[in-house]
Coordinates of C-alpha atoms in Angstrom, one line a residue:
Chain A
X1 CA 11.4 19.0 -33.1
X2 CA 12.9 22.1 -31.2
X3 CA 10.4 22.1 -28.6
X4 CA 8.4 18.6 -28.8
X5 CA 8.6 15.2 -28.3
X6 CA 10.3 12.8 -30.7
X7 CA 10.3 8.9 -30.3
X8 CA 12.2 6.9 -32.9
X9 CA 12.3 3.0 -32.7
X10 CA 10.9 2.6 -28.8
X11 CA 11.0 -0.7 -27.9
X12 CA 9.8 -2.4 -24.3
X13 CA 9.5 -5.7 -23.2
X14 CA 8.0 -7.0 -19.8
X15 CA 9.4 -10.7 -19.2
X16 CA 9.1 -12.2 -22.6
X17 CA 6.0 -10.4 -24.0
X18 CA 6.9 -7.4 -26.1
X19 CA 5.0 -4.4 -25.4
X20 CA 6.7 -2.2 -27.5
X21 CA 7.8 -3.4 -31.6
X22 CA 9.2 -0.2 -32.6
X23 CA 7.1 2.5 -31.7
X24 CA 8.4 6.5 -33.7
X25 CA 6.0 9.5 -33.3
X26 CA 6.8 13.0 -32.8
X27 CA 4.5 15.5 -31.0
X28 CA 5.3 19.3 -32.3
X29 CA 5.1 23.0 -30.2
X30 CA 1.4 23.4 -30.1
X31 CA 0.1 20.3 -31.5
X32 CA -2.3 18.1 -29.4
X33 CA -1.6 14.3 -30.4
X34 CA -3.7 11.6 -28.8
X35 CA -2.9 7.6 -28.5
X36 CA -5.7 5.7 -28.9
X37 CA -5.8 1.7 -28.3
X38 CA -6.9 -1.1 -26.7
X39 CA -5.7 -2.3 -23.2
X40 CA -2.1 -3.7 -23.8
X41 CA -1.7 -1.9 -26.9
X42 CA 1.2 -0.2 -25.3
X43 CA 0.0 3.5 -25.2
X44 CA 0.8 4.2 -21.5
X45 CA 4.4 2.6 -21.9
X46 CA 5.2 4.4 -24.3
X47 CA 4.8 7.6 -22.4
X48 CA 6.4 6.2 -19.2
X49 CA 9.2 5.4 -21.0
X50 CA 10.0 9.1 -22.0
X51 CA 9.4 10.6 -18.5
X52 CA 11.2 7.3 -17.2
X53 CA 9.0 5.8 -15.1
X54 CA 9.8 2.6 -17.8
X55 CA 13.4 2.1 -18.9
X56 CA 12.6 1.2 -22.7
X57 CA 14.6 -1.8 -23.9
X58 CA 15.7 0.6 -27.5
X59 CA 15.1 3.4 -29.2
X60 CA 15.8 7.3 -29.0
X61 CA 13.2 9.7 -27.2
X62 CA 14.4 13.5 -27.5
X63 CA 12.8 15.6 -25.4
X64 CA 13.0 19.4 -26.7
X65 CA 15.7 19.1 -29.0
X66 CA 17.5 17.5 -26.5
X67 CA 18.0 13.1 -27.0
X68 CA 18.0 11.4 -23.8
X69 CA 20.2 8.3 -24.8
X70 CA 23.9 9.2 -23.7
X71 CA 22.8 11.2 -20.8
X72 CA 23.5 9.8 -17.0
X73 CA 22.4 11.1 -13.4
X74 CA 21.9 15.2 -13.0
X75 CA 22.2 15.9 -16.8
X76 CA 19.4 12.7 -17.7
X77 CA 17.4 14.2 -15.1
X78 CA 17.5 18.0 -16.0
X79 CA 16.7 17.0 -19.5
X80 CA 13.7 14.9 -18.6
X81 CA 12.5 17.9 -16.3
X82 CA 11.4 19.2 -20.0
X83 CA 8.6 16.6 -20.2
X84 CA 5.7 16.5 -17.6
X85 CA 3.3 13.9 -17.0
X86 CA -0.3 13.7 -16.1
X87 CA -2.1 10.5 -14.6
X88 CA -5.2 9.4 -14.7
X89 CA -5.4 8.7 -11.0
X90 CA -4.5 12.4 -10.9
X91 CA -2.0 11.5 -7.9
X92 CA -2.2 15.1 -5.9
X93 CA -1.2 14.4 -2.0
X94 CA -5.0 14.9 -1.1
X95 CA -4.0 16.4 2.4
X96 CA -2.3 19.1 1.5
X97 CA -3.8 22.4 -0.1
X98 CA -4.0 22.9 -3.8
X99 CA -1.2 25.4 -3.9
X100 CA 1.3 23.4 -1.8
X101 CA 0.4 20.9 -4.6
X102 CA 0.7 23.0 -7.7
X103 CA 4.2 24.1 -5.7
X104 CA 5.3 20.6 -5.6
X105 CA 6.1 20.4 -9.1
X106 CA 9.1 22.9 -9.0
X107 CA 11.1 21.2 -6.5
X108 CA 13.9 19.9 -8.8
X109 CA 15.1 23.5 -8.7
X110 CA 14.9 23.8 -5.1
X111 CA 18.1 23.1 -2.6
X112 CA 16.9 20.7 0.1
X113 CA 17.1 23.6 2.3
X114 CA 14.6 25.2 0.9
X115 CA 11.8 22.0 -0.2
X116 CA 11.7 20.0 2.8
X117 CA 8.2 21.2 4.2
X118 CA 6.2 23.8 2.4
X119 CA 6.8 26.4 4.8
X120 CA 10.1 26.6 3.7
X121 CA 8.9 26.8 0.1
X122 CA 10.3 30.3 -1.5
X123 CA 8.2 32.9 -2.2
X124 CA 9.1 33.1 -6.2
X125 CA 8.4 29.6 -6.2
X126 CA 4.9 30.2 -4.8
X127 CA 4.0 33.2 -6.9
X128 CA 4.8 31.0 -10.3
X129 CA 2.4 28.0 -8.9
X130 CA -0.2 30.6 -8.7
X131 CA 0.4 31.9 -12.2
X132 CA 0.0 28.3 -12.9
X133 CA -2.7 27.6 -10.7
X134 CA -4.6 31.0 -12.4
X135 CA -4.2 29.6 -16.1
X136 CA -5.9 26.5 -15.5
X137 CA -8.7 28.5 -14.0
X138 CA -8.6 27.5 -10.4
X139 CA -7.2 30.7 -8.4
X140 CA -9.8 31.0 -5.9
X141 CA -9.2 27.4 -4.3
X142 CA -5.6 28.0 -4.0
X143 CA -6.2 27.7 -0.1
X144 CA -8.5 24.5 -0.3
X145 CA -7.6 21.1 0.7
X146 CA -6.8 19.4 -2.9
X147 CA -9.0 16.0 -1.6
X148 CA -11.6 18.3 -1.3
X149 CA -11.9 19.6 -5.0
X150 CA -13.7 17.9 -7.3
X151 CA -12.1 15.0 -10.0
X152 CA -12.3 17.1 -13.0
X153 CA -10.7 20.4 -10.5
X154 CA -8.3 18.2 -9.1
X155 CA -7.3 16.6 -12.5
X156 CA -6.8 21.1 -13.4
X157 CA -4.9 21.7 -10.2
X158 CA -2.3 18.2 -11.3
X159 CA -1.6 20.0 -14.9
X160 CA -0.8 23.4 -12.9
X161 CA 1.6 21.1 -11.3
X162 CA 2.9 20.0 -14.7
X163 CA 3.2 23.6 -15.9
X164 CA 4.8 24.9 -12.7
X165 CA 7.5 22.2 -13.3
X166 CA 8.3 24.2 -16.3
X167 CA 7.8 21.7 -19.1
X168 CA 8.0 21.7 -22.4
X169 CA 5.9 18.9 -23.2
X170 CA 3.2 17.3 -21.3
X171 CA 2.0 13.9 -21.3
X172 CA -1.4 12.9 -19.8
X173 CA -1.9 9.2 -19.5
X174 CA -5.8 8.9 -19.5
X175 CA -6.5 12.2 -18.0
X176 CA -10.1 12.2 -18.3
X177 CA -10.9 8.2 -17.4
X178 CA -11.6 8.7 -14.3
X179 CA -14.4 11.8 -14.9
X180 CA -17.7 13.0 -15.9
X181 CA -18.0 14.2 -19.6
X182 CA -18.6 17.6 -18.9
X183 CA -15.2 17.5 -16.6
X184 CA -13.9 15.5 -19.4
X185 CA -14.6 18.0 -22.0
X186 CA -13.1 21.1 -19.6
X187 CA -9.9 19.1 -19.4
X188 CA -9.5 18.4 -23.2
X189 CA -10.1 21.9 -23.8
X190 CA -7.6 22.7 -21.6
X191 CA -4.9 21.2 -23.1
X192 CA -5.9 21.9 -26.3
X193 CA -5.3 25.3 -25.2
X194 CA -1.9 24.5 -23.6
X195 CA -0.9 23.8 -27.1
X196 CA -2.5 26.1 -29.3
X197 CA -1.7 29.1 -27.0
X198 CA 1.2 28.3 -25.1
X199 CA 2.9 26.2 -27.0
X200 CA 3.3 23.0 -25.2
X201 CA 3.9 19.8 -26.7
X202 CA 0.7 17.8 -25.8
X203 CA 0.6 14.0 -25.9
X204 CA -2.7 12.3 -24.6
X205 CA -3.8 8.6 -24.0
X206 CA -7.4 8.3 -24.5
X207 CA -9.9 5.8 -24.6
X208 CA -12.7 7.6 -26.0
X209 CA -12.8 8.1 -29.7
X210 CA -15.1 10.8 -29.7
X211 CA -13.0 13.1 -27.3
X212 CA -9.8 12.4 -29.4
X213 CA -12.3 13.5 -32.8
X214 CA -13.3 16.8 -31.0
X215 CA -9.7 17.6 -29.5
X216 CA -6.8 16.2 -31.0
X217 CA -4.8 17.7 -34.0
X218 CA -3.3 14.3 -34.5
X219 CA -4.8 11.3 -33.7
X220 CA -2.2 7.7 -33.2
X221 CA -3.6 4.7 -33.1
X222 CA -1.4 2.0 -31.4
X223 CA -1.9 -2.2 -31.8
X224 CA 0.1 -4.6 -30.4
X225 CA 3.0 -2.6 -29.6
X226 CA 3.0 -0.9 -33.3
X227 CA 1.9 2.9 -34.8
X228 CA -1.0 1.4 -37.1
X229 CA -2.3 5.2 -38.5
X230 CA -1.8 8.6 -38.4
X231 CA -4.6 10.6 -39.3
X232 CA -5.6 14.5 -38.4
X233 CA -8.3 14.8 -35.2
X234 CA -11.2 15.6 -37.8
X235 CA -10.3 13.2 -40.4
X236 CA -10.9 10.1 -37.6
X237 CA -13.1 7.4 -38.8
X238 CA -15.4 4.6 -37.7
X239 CA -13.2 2.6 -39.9
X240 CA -9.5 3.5 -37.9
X241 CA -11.3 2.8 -34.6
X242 CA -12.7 -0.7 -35.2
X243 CA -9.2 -1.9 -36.7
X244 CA -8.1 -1.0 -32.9
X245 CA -10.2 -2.5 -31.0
X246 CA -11.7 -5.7 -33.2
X247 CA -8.8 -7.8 -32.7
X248 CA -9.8 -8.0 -29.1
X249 CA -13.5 -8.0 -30.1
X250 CA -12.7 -11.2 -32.2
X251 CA -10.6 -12.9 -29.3
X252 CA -13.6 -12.4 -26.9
X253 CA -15.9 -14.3 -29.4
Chain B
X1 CA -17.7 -37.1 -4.2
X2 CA -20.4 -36.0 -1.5
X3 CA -19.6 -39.0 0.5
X4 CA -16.3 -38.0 0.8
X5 CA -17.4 -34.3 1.8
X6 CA -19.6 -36.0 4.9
X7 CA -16.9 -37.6 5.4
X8 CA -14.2 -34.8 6.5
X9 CA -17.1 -33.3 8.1
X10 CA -17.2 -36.2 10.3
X11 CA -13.6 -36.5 11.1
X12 CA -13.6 -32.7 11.8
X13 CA -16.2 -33.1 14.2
X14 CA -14.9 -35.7 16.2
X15 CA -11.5 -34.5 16.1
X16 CA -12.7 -31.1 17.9
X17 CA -14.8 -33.0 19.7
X18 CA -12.0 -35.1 21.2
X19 CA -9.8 -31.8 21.6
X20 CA -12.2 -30.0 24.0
X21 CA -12.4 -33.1 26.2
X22 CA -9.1 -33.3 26.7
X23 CA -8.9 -29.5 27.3
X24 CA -11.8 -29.4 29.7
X25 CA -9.9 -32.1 31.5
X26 CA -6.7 -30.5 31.5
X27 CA -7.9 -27.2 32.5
X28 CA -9.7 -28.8 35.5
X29 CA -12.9 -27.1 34.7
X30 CA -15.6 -28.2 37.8
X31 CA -18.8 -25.7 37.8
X32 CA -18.9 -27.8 41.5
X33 CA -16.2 -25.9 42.6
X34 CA -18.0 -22.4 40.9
X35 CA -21.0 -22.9 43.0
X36 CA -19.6 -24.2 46.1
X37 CA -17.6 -21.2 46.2
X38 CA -20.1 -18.5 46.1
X39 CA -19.3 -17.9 49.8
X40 CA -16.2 -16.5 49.6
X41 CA -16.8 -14.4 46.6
X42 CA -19.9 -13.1 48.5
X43 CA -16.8 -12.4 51.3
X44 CA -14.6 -10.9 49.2
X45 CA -17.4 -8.2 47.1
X46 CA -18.5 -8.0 51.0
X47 CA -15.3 -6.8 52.3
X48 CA -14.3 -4.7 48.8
X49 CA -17.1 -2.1 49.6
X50 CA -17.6 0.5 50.1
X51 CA -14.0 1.3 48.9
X52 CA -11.3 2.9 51.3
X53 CA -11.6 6.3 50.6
X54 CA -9.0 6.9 52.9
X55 CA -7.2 10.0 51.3
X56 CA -3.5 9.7 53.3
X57 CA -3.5 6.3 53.7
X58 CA -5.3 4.9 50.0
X59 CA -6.4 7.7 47.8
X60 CA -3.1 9.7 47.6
X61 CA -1.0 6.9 46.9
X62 CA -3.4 5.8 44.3
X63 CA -3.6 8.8 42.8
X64 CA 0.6 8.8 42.6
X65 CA 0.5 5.9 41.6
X66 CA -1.6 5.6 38.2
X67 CA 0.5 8.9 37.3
X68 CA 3.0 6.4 37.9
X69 CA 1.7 3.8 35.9
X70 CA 1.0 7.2 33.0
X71 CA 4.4 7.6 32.4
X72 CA 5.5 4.2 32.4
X73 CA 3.2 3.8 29.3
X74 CA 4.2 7.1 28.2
X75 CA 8.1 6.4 28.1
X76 CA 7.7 2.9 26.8
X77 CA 5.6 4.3 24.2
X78 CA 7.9 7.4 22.9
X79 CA 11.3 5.8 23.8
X80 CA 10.8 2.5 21.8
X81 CA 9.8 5.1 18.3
X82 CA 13.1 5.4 17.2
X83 CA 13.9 1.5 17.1
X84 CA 10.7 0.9 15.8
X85 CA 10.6 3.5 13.0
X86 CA 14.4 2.1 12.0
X87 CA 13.0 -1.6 11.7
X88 CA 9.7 -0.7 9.9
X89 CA 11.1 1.5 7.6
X90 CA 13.7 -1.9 6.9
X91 CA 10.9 -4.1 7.0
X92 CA 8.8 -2.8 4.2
X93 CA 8.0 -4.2 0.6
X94 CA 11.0 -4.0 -1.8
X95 CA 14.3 -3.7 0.2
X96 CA 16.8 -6.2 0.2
X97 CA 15.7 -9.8 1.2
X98 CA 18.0 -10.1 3.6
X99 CA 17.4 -6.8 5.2
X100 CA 13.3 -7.5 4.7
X101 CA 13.5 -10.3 6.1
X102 CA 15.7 -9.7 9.2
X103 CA 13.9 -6.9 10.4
X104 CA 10.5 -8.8 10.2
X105 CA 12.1 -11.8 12.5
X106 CA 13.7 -9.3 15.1
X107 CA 10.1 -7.4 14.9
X108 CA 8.1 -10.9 15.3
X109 CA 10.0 -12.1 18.0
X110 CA 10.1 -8.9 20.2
X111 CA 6.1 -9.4 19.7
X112 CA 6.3 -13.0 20.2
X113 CA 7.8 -12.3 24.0
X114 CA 5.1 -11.1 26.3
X115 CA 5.9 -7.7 28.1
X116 CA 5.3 -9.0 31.1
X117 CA 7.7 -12.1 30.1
X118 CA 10.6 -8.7 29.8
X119 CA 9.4 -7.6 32.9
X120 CA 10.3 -10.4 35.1
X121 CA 13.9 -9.9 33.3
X122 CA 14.4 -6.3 33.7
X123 CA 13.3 -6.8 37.5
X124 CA 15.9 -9.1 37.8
X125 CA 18.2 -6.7 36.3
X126 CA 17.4 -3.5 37.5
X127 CA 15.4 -4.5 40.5
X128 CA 11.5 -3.7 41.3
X129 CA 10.5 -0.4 40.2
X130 CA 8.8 1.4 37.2
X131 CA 12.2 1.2 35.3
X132 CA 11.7 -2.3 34.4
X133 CA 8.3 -1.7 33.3
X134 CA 9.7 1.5 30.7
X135 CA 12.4 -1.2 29.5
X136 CA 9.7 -4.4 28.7
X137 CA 7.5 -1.9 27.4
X138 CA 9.7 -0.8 25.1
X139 CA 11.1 -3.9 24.2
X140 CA 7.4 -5.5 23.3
X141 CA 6.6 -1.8 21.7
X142 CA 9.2 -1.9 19.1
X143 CA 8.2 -5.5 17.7
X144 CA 4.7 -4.3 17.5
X145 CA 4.6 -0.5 16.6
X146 CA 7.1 -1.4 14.1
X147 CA 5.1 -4.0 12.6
X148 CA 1.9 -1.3 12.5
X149 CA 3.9 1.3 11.1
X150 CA 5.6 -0.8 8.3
X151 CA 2.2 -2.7 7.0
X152 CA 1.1 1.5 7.0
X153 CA 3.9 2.6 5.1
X154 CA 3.5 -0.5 2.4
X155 CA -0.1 0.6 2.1
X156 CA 1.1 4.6 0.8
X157 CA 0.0 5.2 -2.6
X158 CA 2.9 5.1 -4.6
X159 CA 1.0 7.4 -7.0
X160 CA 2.7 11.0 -5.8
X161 CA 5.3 9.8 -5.2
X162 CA 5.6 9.0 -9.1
X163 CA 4.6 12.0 -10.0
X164 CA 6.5 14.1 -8.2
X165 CA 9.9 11.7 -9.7
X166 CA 9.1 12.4 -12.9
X167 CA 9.1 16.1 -11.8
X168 CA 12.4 15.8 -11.1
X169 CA 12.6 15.6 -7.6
X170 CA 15.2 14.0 -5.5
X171 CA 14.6 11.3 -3.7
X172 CA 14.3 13.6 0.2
X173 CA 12.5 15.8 -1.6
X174 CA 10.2 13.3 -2.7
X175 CA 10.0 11.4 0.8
X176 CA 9.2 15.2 2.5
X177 CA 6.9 16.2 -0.3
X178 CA 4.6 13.1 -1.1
X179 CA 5.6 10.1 1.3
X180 CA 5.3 11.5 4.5
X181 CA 2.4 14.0 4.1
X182 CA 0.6 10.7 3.3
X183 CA 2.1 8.2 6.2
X184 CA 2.5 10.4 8.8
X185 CA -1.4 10.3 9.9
X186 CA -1.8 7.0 9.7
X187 CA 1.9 6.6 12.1
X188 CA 0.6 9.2 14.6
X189 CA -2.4 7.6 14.9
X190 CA -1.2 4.0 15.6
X191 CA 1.3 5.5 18.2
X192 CA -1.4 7.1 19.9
X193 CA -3.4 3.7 19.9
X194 CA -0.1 2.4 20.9
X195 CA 0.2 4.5 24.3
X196 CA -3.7 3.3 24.8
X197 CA -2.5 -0.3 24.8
X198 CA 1.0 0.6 27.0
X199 CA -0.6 2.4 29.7
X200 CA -3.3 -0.6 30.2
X201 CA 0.3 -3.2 29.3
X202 CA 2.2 -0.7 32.5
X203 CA -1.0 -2.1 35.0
X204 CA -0.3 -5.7 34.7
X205 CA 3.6 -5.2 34.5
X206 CA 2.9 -3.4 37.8
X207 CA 1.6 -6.8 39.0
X208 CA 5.0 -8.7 38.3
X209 CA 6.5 -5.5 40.1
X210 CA 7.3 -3.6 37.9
X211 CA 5.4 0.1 40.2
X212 CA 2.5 2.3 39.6
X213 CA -1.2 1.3 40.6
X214 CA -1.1 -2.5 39.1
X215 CA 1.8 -2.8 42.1
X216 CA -0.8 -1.5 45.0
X217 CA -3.5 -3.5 43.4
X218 CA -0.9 -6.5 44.0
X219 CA 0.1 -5.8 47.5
X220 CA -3.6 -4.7 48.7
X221 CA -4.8 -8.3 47.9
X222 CA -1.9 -10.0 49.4
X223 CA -2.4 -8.0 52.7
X224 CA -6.5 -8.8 52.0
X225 CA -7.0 -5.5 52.5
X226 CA -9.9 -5.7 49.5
X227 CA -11.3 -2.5 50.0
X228 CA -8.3 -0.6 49.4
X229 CA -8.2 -2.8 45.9
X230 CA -11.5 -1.8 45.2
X231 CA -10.7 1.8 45.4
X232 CA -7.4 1.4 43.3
X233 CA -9.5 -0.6 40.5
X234 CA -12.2 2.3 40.5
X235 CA -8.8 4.5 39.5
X236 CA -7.9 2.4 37.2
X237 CA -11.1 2.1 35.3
X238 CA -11.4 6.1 35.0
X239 CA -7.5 6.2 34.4
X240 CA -8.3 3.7 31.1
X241 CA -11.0 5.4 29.8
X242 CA -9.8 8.7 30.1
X243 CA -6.6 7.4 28.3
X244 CA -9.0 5.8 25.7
X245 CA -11.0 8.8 25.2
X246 CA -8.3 11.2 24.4
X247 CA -6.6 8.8 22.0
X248 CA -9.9 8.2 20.2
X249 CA -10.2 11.9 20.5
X250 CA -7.0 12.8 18.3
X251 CA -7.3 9.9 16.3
X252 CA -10.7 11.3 15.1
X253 CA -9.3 14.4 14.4
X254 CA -6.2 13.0 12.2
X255 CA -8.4 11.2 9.8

């Protein structure tokens, strides 16, 4: 895994119910894997656990070639600058224009000097944001106030953010949730693209089957905190899905 | 079980009805008194107008006055931000419990004490003026600006400032680049409602003597000279209003 996303052994507990029993999966350059699961099935931990919003319990992430576990402070921090995350509350600071936002995603490179407002923002740093900014397809609003874009634009103008951060691989925790299909559909294609063409490491949580049939090259599905198949995007069947989700059909009965 | 319910109804009922009794009697309430009385309100509203227009004498004054009373409500506003800022920012969600909960009792017990209750101390201190006034202001203005500001801070979406984290971002870069842009709105705007509330807080303080127009207002009724009050309160009311208007103004704008 020069360039992906490897996860060996991930395990997570919250209190004394365990989230996480072991989770491994790797995400190659240029491959577009999606998690699919129930609620609680541990899809979205396991993802914050590699960018670190969740300090896993066990297990070994490697992110590019390079394993986290060992690494403290700057170092842990330059080596998680490798993976990028998208949310599915998209998160942009809704005041602010889109390329400020896009702009926001390089700061770890930045002396404080220079990041502080974006006024002060340097002007290599701004022309890279607006290469980013053009290859998701939203040049033109660059000036615009990101609130005022639309969900599916402003769910574009947070995986410029992501690219202008300079990752390697990109997580997107239920990126499309929150938006119409036909947004839906321009976001999936998108980081389809991001794999097959720039060779990003692309790691989705989804909650629609269909989406991860059309899209995904490799399709995870996660229950209780455990990798229960592995199957390729087109090879997804009826089958795979209702062995995620009937356990919880059965409980509602 | 419904017996029970008409029950505690009952004992609710007669227990306010007991209370405002022995409220009514403690407060002396007597409508007698209301409508014997008429006469000298119908004195007083006599002798108020028309209002001394007076400019030397009422009008000038006045007018130096509720500048007067402006800045007092300006200085107790801006002067008390950087105590307040330090004990909301210690008196949000998630730091220390100690720290929490220290700056929430210094913060509830500045707005537990009245301004006008740190007037009357600062004018025995520092003697009548509009000093005093700026110093109770800013006592009472730090308890509840920084109360405002640190509910508006725990309400920030911690969202960005996630995102931005896993960017890599330190932690100022973070504060500069996705708290603030998102707090500092809301902050500006409860200052500015703030400065509303101080300059109308500086007219009453003015009463206990602490200067500007609330002091005239004081003296001009305890010389009876009511139409010279009258004219003073006519100040005040545009004074108010146009202090209300701009502050609605901006705060329109912010949002």
């Amino acid at each position: 895994m020069e360039n992906g996303l490897s996860v060996k052994g991930l395990r997570k507990s919250f209190g004394d119910r365990a989230v996480l029993n072991g989770v491994d999966f790797s995400v190659g350059a240029g491959e577009l894997v999606v998690l699919l699961g129930a609620n609680g099935s541990g899809k979205s931990t396991a993802l914050r656990c590699v960018v670190g919003l969740a300090e896993a319990d066990e297990g070994v992430v490697s992110v590019a070639g390079r394993e986290l576990r060992g690494l403290t402070g700057a170092e842990l921090a330059r080596a998680r600058r490798a993976a990028a995350m998208v949310f599915q509350q998209i998160h942009l600071v809704r005041r602010r224009n889109v390329i400020d936002n896009v702009c926001a995603g390089g700061l770890a490179g930045l002396p404080l000097s220079r990041s502080l407002t974006p006024a002060l923002f340097p002007k290599d740093l701004r022309e890279r944001a607006m290469a980013c900014l053009d290859r998701v397809g939203l040049a033109d609003r660059a000036k615009d106030r990101a609130g005022s874009l639309s969900g599916g634009q402003q769910q574009r103008v947070a995986i410029a953010r992501a690219l202008c951060q300079g990752a390697k691989v990109l997580l997107a925790d239920e990126p499309v949730s929150a938006l119409d299909p036909a947004a839906a559909t321009q976001v999936m294609e998108l980081l389809r693209e991001l794999a097959r063409n720039d060779g990003l490491a692309v790691a989705a949580v989804l909650h629609q089957p269909d989406l991860a049939r059309r899209h995904a090259d490799r399709v995870l599905g996660l229950l209780h905190g455990e990798i229960r198949f592995s199957t390729r995007g087109s090879d997804l069947s009826d089958v795979d899905i209702d062995a995620l989700y009937a356990p919880d059909r059965a409980v509602a009965v | 079980m419904s017996t029970r319910k008409y029950l505690t109804a009952a004992v609710v009922i007669a227990v306010l009805g007991v209370a405002h009794v022995f409220a009514w009697e403690t407060t002396e309430v007597s409508p007698g008194a209301l409508v014997d009385g008429w006469r000298g309100m119908a004195r007083f509203l006599a002798e108020a107008l028309p209002p001394d227009l007076d400019w030397d004498a009422v009008v000038r004054p006045g007018l130096e006055a509720c500048l007067t009373t402006l800045a007092i409500g300006l200085l107790g506003t801006t002067l008390s931000v950087p105590a307040a800022l330090l004990f909301a920012v210690l008196g949000t969600r998630g730091r220390h419990q100690v720290v929490y909960q220290v700056s929430r009792s210094v913060m509830s017990f500045l707005r537990a004490v009245p301004d006008v209750v740190f007037a009357l101390i600062f004018v025995t201190a520092v003697g009548l003026g509009p000093f005093a006034g700026v110093l109770a202001l800013i006592c009472h203005n730090v308890g509840v600006l920084g109360k405002l500001w640190s509910e508006a801070m725990d309400e920030v979406d911690p969202g960005p400032t996630d995102a931005l984290r896993v960017s890599g971002a330190r932690e100022p870069q973070v504060i500069a680049n996705a708290v603030l842009p998102a707090v500092v709105p809301a902050l500006i705007g409860l200052l500015l409602y703030r400065f509303d509330v101080n300059v109308r807080s500086s007219l009453v303080l003015g009463l206990v003597g602490a200067g500007g127009v609330g002091f005239l207002i004081n003296q001009s009724i305890q010389l009876f000279e009511f139409d010279q009050m009258a004219t003073y309160i006519l100040m005040v009311l545009v004074l108010v209003v146009a202090v209300d208007l701009l502050s609605a103004g901006i705060r329109r704008r912010l949002t």
